[in-house]
Every structure is written in C-alpha cells, then in structure tokens.
Amino acid sequence: IDHIDLMKIDVQGLEPDVLRGASGLLARGQIGQLLVELNWGPPGESSPADDLVKLLEQHGFRFSEICHSPSGRSSGQWLRGHADIMATQTESFSS
C-alpha cells in the first residue's frame, strides 16, 4: 500500500492497538485521514481515547469534528465532547 487517503476504525476501544499495528504506515506518512471512535473514560483517568490521541499527535495529526469542512485543531478538552472525530496528518510533519 502506497497511501491510504481515508481509514475508518471503530473497534470498541482497541483503536490504539490497530494503529500500533499500522505504525510503519503512520511513520511514513502514508495515512492521510482517519475517522475514529473515541472511547473516553472518566475525567482524570487514562482511556483508550487518550492513548489514541497521544499516538496520533506523535505522528503529526490534527483533529476536527466530522463536518462538511473540517478545520484541523490541536487536541484539547474540546475532544471530550465527541465520540467520533476526524484526524488529519499535517503536511509539515516529518518522521
């Protein structure tokens, strides 16, 4: 696979494991966008969503709500209000 334009992952909290399995694709910038489910835990506790966001940030991804024209923002508290998000790798990221 040379490049994946859009990858959708919804595996009930195992999204970080799926992306660890695709670490080579992430490291080479071969995944453009991800549509992923966020499985948040209680505030202050680590969750699969926290692990997923951290992993994607390490590979230069920005986040947006699923909408007609995503804006691409840094992660933050606003993500906790969403169960599904779009993550886009920024062009300025280099592995």
GROMACS .gro file of C-alpha atoms in nm:
model
   95
    1ILE     CA    1   0.000   0.000   0.000
    2ASP     CA    2   0.148   0.333  -0.105
    3HIS     CA    3  -0.105   0.564   0.060
    4ILE     CA    4  -0.437   0.544   0.240
    5ASP     CA    5  -0.649   0.855   0.180
    6LEU     CA    6  -0.908   0.775   0.448
    7MET     CA    7  -0.906   0.498   0.710
    8LYS     CA    8  -1.211   0.432   0.930
    9ILE     CA    9  -1.156   0.250   1.258
   10ASP     CA   10  -1.431   0.156   1.505
   11VAL     CA   11  -1.323  -0.139   1.719
   12GLN     CA   12  -1.470  -0.057   2.061
   13GLY     CA   13  -1.166   0.089   2.235
   14LEU     CA   14  -0.896  -0.107   2.055
   15GLU     CA   15  -0.821   0.174   1.807
   16PRO     CA   16  -0.476   0.242   1.959
   17ASP     CA   17  -0.384  -0.127   1.907
   18VAL     CA   18  -0.492  -0.112   1.543
   19LEU     CA   19  -0.277   0.195   1.484
   20ARG     CA   20   0.021   0.043   1.661
   21GLY     CA   21  -0.010  -0.238   1.408
   22ALA     CA   22  -0.002   0.024   1.133
   23SER     CA   23   0.296   0.207   1.288
   24GLY     CA   24   0.501   0.179   0.969
   25LEU     CA   25   0.227   0.345   0.765
   26LEU     CA   26   0.195   0.621   1.026
   27ALA     CA   27   0.570   0.678   1.048
   28ARG     CA   28   0.599   0.712   0.670
   29GLY     CA   29   0.301   0.949   0.647
   30GLN     CA   30   0.102   0.703   0.436
   31ILE     CA   31  -0.230   0.761   0.610
   32GLY     CA   32  -0.390   1.093   0.519
   33GLN     CA   33  -0.705   1.094   0.731
   34LEU     CA   34  -0.860   0.879   0.999
   35LEU     CA   35  -1.224   0.858   1.100
   36VAL     CA   36  -1.209   0.713   1.451
   37GLU     CA   37  -1.429   0.649   1.750
   38LEU     CA   38  -1.307   0.794   2.081
   39ASN     CA   39  -1.375   0.580   2.388
   40TRP     CA   40  -1.330   0.824   2.677
   41GLY     CA   41  -1.304   0.716   3.038
   42PRO     CA   42  -1.393   0.919   3.346
   43PRO     CA   43  -1.215   1.257   3.368
   44GLY     CA   44  -0.868   1.219   3.516
   45GLU     CA   45  -0.837   0.851   3.424
   46SER     CA   46  -0.644   0.718   3.126
   47SER     CA   47  -0.863   0.580   2.849
   48PRO     CA   48  -0.830   0.429   2.501
   49ALA     CA   49  -0.919   0.773   2.360
   50ASP     CA   50  -0.630   0.937   2.549
   51ASP     CA   51  -0.390   0.673   2.413
   52LEU     CA   52  -0.524   0.719   2.060
   53VAL     CA   53  -0.494   1.097   2.066
   54LYS     CA   54  -0.139   1.081   2.201
   55LEU     CA   55  -0.036   0.828   1.935
   56LEU     CA   56  -0.183   1.036   1.654
   57GLU     CA   57  -0.025   1.357   1.782
   58GLN     CA   58   0.314   1.185   1.780
   59HIS     CA   59   0.263   1.131   1.408
   60GLY     CA   60   0.160   1.489   1.328
   61PHE     CA   61  -0.218   1.453   1.319
   62ARG     CA   62  -0.465   1.735   1.391
   63PHE     CA   63  -0.828   1.685   1.489
   64SER     CA   64  -1.169   1.809   1.382
   65GLU     CA   65  -1.532   1.735   1.427
   66ILE     CA   66  -1.693   1.536   1.148
   67CYS     CA   67  -1.847   1.802   0.931
   68HIS     CA   68  -1.861   1.935   0.577
   69SER     CA   69  -1.540   2.133   0.609
   70PRO     CA   70  -1.305   2.012   0.886
   71SER     CA   71  -1.071   2.273   1.032
   72GLY     CA   72  -0.791   2.069   1.193
   73ARG     CA   73  -0.726   2.173   1.553
   74SER     CA   74  -0.485   2.063   1.823
   75SER     CA   75  -0.620   1.819   2.076
   76GLY     CA   76  -0.764   1.953   2.398
   77GLN     CA   77  -1.063   1.941   2.628
   78TRP     CA   78  -1.299   2.007   2.334
   79LEU     CA   79  -1.233   1.649   2.210
   80ARG     CA   80  -1.401   1.502   2.521
   81GLY     CA   81  -1.737   1.622   2.387
   82HIS     CA   82  -1.711   1.396   2.083
   83ALA     CA   83  -1.737   1.022   2.030
   84ASP     CA   84  -1.624   1.032   1.665
   85ILE     CA   85  -1.364   1.261   1.515
   86MET     CA   86  -1.161   1.310   1.200
   87ALA     CA   87  -0.780   1.317   1.235
   88THR     CA   88  -0.570   1.456   0.950
   89GLN     CA   89  -0.195   1.431   0.916
   90THR     CA   90  -0.040   1.772   0.865
   91GLU     CA   91   0.190   1.820   0.569
   92SER     CA   92   0.453   1.986   0.787
   93PHE     CA   93   0.513   1.666   0.986
   94SER     CA   94   0.829   1.473   0.905
   95SER     CA   95   0.917   1.138   1.059
   0.00000   0.00000   0.00000
